[in-house]
CSV table of C-alpha atoms in Angstrom, one decimal:
chain,number,residue,atom,x,y,z
A,1012,UNK,CA,89.1,110.9,95.5
A,1013,UNK,CA,90.8,107.5,95.6
A,1014,UNK,CA,92.8,107.8,98.7
A,1015,UNK,CA,92.8,106.8,102.4
A,1016,UNK,CA,94.2,109.7,104.5
A,1017,UNK,CA,95.8,108.9,107.9
A,1018,UNK,CA,96.8,111.5,110.5
A,1019,UNK,CA,99.2,112.0,112.0
A,1020,UNK,CA,102.0,110.5,110.0
A,1021,UNK,CA,104.2,110.2,113.1
A,1022,UNK,CA,103.3,110.0,116.7
A,1023,UNK,CA,105.5,109.7,119.8
A,1024,UNK,CA,103.6,109.1,123.1
A,1025,UNK,CA,104.3,108.3,126.6
A,1026,UNK,CA,102.9,105.2,128.3
A,1027,UNK,CA,100.4,107.4,130.3
A,1028,UNK,CA,99.2,109.5,127.4
A,1029,UNK,CA,95.9,109.3,125.5
A,1030,UNK,CA,96.1,109.9,121.8
A,1031,UNK,CA,94.0,109.2,118.7
A,1032,UNK,CA,94.8,108.1,115.2
A,1033,UNK,CA,92.5,109.3,112.4
A,1034,UNK,CA,91.6,107.8,109.0
A,1035,UNK,CA,89.4,109.2,106.3
A,1036,UNK,CA,88.1,108.0,102.9
A,1037,UNK,CA,85.7,109.5,100.4
A,1038,UNK,CA,85.4,106.6,98.0
A,1039,UNK,CA,82.0,105.5,99.4
A,1040,UNK,CA,83.6,102.3,100.8
A,1041,UNK,CA,81.5,100.6,103.4
A,1042,UNK,CA,84.2,98.6,105.1
A,1043,UNK,CA,87.1,100.0,107.0
A,1044,UNK,CA,90.0,98.3,108.8
A,1045,UNK,CA,92.8,98.9,111.2
A,1046,UNK,CA,96.0,96.8,110.8
A,1047,UNK,CA,99.2,96.9,112.8
A,1048,UNK,CA,102.5,96.2,111.1
A,1049,UNK,CA,105.9,95.6,112.8
A,1050,UNK,CA,109.1,95.9,110.9
A,1051,UNK,CA,109.7,93.1,108.4
A,1052,UNK,CA,106.4,91.5,109.3
A,1053,UNK,CA,103.1,91.4,107.4
A,1054,UNK,CA,100.1,93.6,108.4
A,1055,UNK,CA,98.1,92.1,111.2
A,1056,UNK,CA,94.3,92.7,111.3
A,1057,UNK,CA,93.1,94.5,114.4
A,1058,UNK,CA,89.5,95.6,113.7
A,1059,UNK,CA,86.9,95.5,111.0
A,1060,UNK,CA,84.0,97.9,110.6
A,1061,UNK,CA,81.2,97.1,108.1
A,1062,UNK,CA,78.5,99.7,107.5
A,1063,UNK,CA,79.8,101.6,110.6
A,1064,UNK,CA,79.4,98.7,112.9
A,1065,UNK,CA,82.3,96.7,114.5
A,1066,UNK,CA,82.2,93.3,112.9
A,1067,UNK,CA,85.6,91.8,113.9
A,1068,UNK,CA,87.9,92.5,116.9
A,1069,UNK,CA,90.9,90.3,116.7
A,1070,UNK,CA,91.2,90.0,120.5
A,1071,UNK,CA,93.0,93.4,120.6
A,1072,UNK,CA,93.9,94.7,124.1
A,1073,UNK,CA,91.4,97.2,125.5
A,1074,UNK,CA,94.1,100.0,125.5
A,1075,UNK,CA,93.2,100.2,121.8
A,1076,UNK,CA,89.6,101.5,121.2
A,1077,UNK,CA,88.2,101.9,117.7
A,1078,UNK,CA,85.4,104.2,116.7
A,1079,UNK,CA,83.6,104.8,113.4
A,1080,UNK,CA,81.7,108.1,113.7
A,1081,UNK,CA,80.4,107.9,110.1
A,1082,UNK,CA,81.0,106.0,106.9
A,1083,UNK,CA,84.0,108.1,106.0
A,1084,UNK,CA,85.9,108.3,109.3
A,1085,UNK,CA,87.6,105.8,111.4
A,1086,UNK,CA,89.5,106.5,114.6
A,1087,UNK,CA,91.7,104.5,116.9
A,1088,UNK,CA,91.9,105.8,120.4
A,1089,UNK,CA,95.1,104.9,122.3
A,1090,UNK,CA,95.5,104.8,126.1
A,1091,UNK,CA,98.2,103.4,128.4
A,1092,UNK,CA,100.2,101.8,125.6
A,1093,UNK,CA,103.3,99.8,126.1
A,1094,UNK,CA,106.6,100.1,124.2
A,1095,UNK,CA,105.9,96.9,122.3
A,1096,UNK,CA,102.9,98.6,120.8
A,1097,UNK,CA,105.3,100.7,118.7
A,1098,UNK,CA,104.5,99.9,115.1
A,1099,UNK,CA,103.1,101.2,111.8
A,1100,UNK,CA,99.3,101.5,112.1
A,1101,UNK,CA,97.5,101.1,108.8
A,1102,UNK,CA,94.0,102.0,107.9
A,1103,UNK,CA,92.3,100.5,104.9
A,1104,UNK,CA,88.9,100.6,103.2
A,1105,UNK,CA,87.1,98.4,100.6
A,1106,UNK,CA,83.7,98.5,98.9
A,1107,UNK,CA,82.5,95.7,101.1
A,1108,UNK,CA,83.9,93.6,103.9
A,1109,UNK,CA,86.1,90.6,103.1
A,1110,UNK,CA,88.4,89.6,100.2
A,1111,UNK,CA,86.0,90.1,97.3
A,1112,UNK,CA,87.4,93.6,96.7
A,1113,UNK,CA,90.9,95.1,96.8
A,1114,UNK,CA,91.7,97.1,99.8
A,1115,UNK,CA,92.9,100.7,99.6
A,1116,UNK,CA,95.5,101.4,102.3
A,1117,UNK,CA,96.6,104.7,103.8
A,1118,UNK,CA,100.3,105.5,104.3
A,1119,UNK,CA,100.0,104.7,108.0
A,1120,UNK,CA,100.9,106.3,111.3
A,1121,UNK,CA,104.3,105.5,112.6
A,1122,UNK,CA,103.7,105.2,116.4
A,1123,UNK,CA,106.5,105.2,119.0
A,1124,UNK,CA,105.7,104.5,122.6
A,1125,UNK,CA,108.3,105.7,125.1
B,1252,UNK,CA,94.5,77.7,111.3
B,1253,UNK,CA,95.3,79.1,107.9
B,1254,UNK,CA,99.0,79.3,107.1
B,1255,UNK,CA,100.3,81.4,104.2
B,1256,UNK,CA,103.9,81.0,103.0
B,1257,UNK,CA,105.7,83.1,100.4
B,1258,UNK,CA,108.6,81.3,98.8
B,1259,UNK,CA,111.5,83.4,100.1
B,1260,UNK,CA,112.1,86.5,102.1
B,1261,UNK,CA,114.2,88.0,99.4
B,1262,UNK,CA,114.6,87.6,95.7
B,1263,UNK,CA,117.3,89.3,93.6
B,1264,UNK,CA,117.0,89.4,89.8
B,1265,UNK,CA,118.5,91.2,86.9
B,1266,UNK,CA,116.7,94.0,85.1
B,1267,UNK,CA,114.7,92.7,82.1
B,1268,UNK,CA,114.2,89.2,83.5
B,1269,UNK,CA,110.9,87.8,84.8
B,1270,UNK,CA,110.4,87.7,88.5
B,1271,UNK,CA,108.3,84.8,89.9
B,1272,UNK,CA,107.0,84.9,93.4
B,1273,UNK,CA,105.2,82.0,95.1
B,1274,UNK,CA,102.4,82.0,97.6
B,1275,UNK,CA,101.4,78.6,99.2
B,1276,UNK,CA,98.6,78.1,101.7
B,1277,UNK,CA,97.4,75.3,103.9
B,1278,UNK,CA,94.0,74.2,105.2
B,1279,UNK,CA,90.9,75.7,103.6
B,1280,UNK,CA,90.9,77.1,100.0
B,1281,UNK,CA,90.1,80.7,99.7
B,1282,UNK,CA,87.6,81.9,97.1
B,1283,UNK,CA,89.8,85.0,96.5
B,1284,UNK,CA,93.5,85.7,96.6
B,1285,UNK,CA,95.1,89.1,96.3
B,1286,UNK,CA,98.5,90.5,95.7
B,1287,UNK,CA,99.9,93.8,97.0
B,1288,UNK,CA,103.0,95.8,96.7
B,1289,UNK,CA,104.5,97.6,99.7
B,1290,UNK,CA,107.3,100.1,99.6
B,1291,UNK,CA,109.3,100.9,102.8
B,1292,UNK,CA,107.3,103.0,105.3
B,1293,UNK,CA,104.2,103.0,103.1
B,1294,UNK,CA,100.9,101.2,103.1
B,1295,UNK,CA,100.4,98.2,100.8
B,1296,UNK,CA,99.0,99.0,97.3
B,1297,UNK,CA,96.5,96.6,95.7
B,1298,UNK,CA,97.7,95.0,92.5
B,1299,UNK,CA,95.5,92.1,91.4
B,1300,UNK,CA,92.7,89.9,92.7
B,1301,UNK,CA,92.0,86.4,91.4
B,1302,UNK,CA,89.0,84.2,92.0
B,1303,UNK,CA,89.2,80.5,92.6
B,1304,UNK,CA,87.5,79.7,89.3
B,1305,UNK,CA,90.1,81.9,87.4
B,1306,UNK,CA,93.3,80.2,86.4
B,1307,UNK,CA,95.1,83.3,85.4
B,1308,UNK,CA,94.8,87.1,85.6
B,1309,UNK,CA,96.9,89.7,83.8
B,1310,UNK,CA,97.5,93.4,84.2
B,1311,UNK,CA,100.1,95.1,82.1
B,1312,UNK,CA,103.5,93.4,83.0
B,1313,UNK,CA,101.9,91.5,85.9
B,1314,UNK,CA,100.4,88.0,85.8
B,1315,UNK,CA,98.9,85.9,88.6
B,1316,UNK,CA,97.9,82.3,88.5
B,1317,UNK,CA,95.8,80.4,91.1
B,1318,UNK,CA,96.0,76.6,91.4
B,1319,UNK,CA,93.5,75.4,94.0
B,1320,UNK,CA,94.7,71.8,93.6
B,1321,UNK,CA,98.3,72.7,94.5
B,1322,UNK,CA,97.1,75.4,96.9
B,1323,UNK,CA,99.4,77.9,95.3
B,1324,UNK,CA,99.5,81.2,93.6
B,1325,UNK,CA,102.3,82.4,91.4
B,1326,UNK,CA,102.9,86.1,90.7
B,1327,UNK,CA,105.0,87.1,87.7
B,1328,UNK,CA,106.5,90.5,86.7
B,1329,UNK,CA,107.8,90.4,83.2
B,1330,UNK,CA,110.5,92.7,81.8
B,1331,UNK,CA,111.3,93.7,85.4
B,1332,UNK,CA,112.7,97.2,86.2
B,1333,UNK,CA,114.6,98.6,89.2
B,1334,UNK,CA,111.4,100.5,90.0
B,1335,UNK,CA,109.7,97.1,90.6
B,1336,UNK,CA,111.9,96.7,93.7
B,1337,UNK,CA,109.6,96.4,96.7
B,1338,UNK,CA,108.0,93.9,99.0
B,1339,UNK,CA,105.2,91.9,97.5
B,1340,UNK,CA,102.5,90.4,99.7
B,1341,UNK,CA,99.9,87.8,99.0
B,1342,UNK,CA,96.7,87.8,100.9
B,1343,UNK,CA,93.8,85.4,101.3
B,1344,UNK,CA,90.3,86.0,102.3
B,1345,UNK,CA,88.8,84.1,105.2
B,1346,UNK,CA,85.1,84.0,106.2
B,1347,UNK,CA,84.2,84.0,109.9
B,1348,UNK,CA,80.8,82.8,110.8
B,1349,UNK,CA,78.6,85.7,112.0
B,1350,UNK,CA,81.4,88.2,111.5
B,1351,UNK,CA,82.1,88.4,107.8
B,1352,UNK,CA,85.3,88.2,105.9
B,1353,UNK,CA,88.8,89.2,106.6
B,1354,UNK,CA,92.1,89.4,104.7
B,1355,UNK,CA,95.1,87.6,106.0
B,1356,UNK,CA,98.6,88.5,104.6
B,1357,UNK,CA,101.6,86.3,104.0
B,1358,UNK,CA,105.0,87.5,105.3
B,1359,UNK,CA,106.0,89.0,101.9
B,1360,UNK,CA,108.9,88.6,99.5
B,1361,UNK,CA,111.3,91.5,99.1
B,1362,UNK,CA,112.2,91.8,95.4
B,1363,UNK,CA,115.3,93.6,94.3
B,1364,UNK,CA,115.8,94.3,90.6
B,1365,UNK,CA,119.4,95.2,89.7
B,1366,UNK,CA,120.2,97.3,86.7
């Protein structure tokens, strides 16, 4: 299996809702990442997990809460989002943390906050 | 802070020609530089990684060069095809003390190959 699977593919949520994005990989990768991408912009790093521990938080607002239950799964819990949080949320994994390895990205979750 | 610039937002070329995309960076020199392809509404796909001590890397019709003196990487697609039309992103690794490494992306160049 050489894929990163993200669910759901699309999500519409109200500003008072609580939802979660899920990401799964079975390549044995020990680093996993959440990126946010707005239209016509590059992916922006949000969080990095290395060996199931949070190693980088790019000063992301607390309404985004990451979780890494095991080495294959990564979640992003969403609560009280704002319309400006609407974006494509991408999960990625790599053999190890950093730029020494290519990243495998999922297809993303298209999030719309209304 | 690290700044990454890709030569243009859009590049239009004729089928069969060689597409050349540029990635320039400022401040520190990364040990690794990567190139990705991204199609609309999809996640980036890893293409090539080049290390600072490598001048050139090839994979099929793709070639990447890395000039640490000029702080520049060039990405070439030879014998381009309409199917090569996509956005191409360069990405640099940055090490953060006590946190490990992270990948920072340039803004991308949208390549359009016309038949």
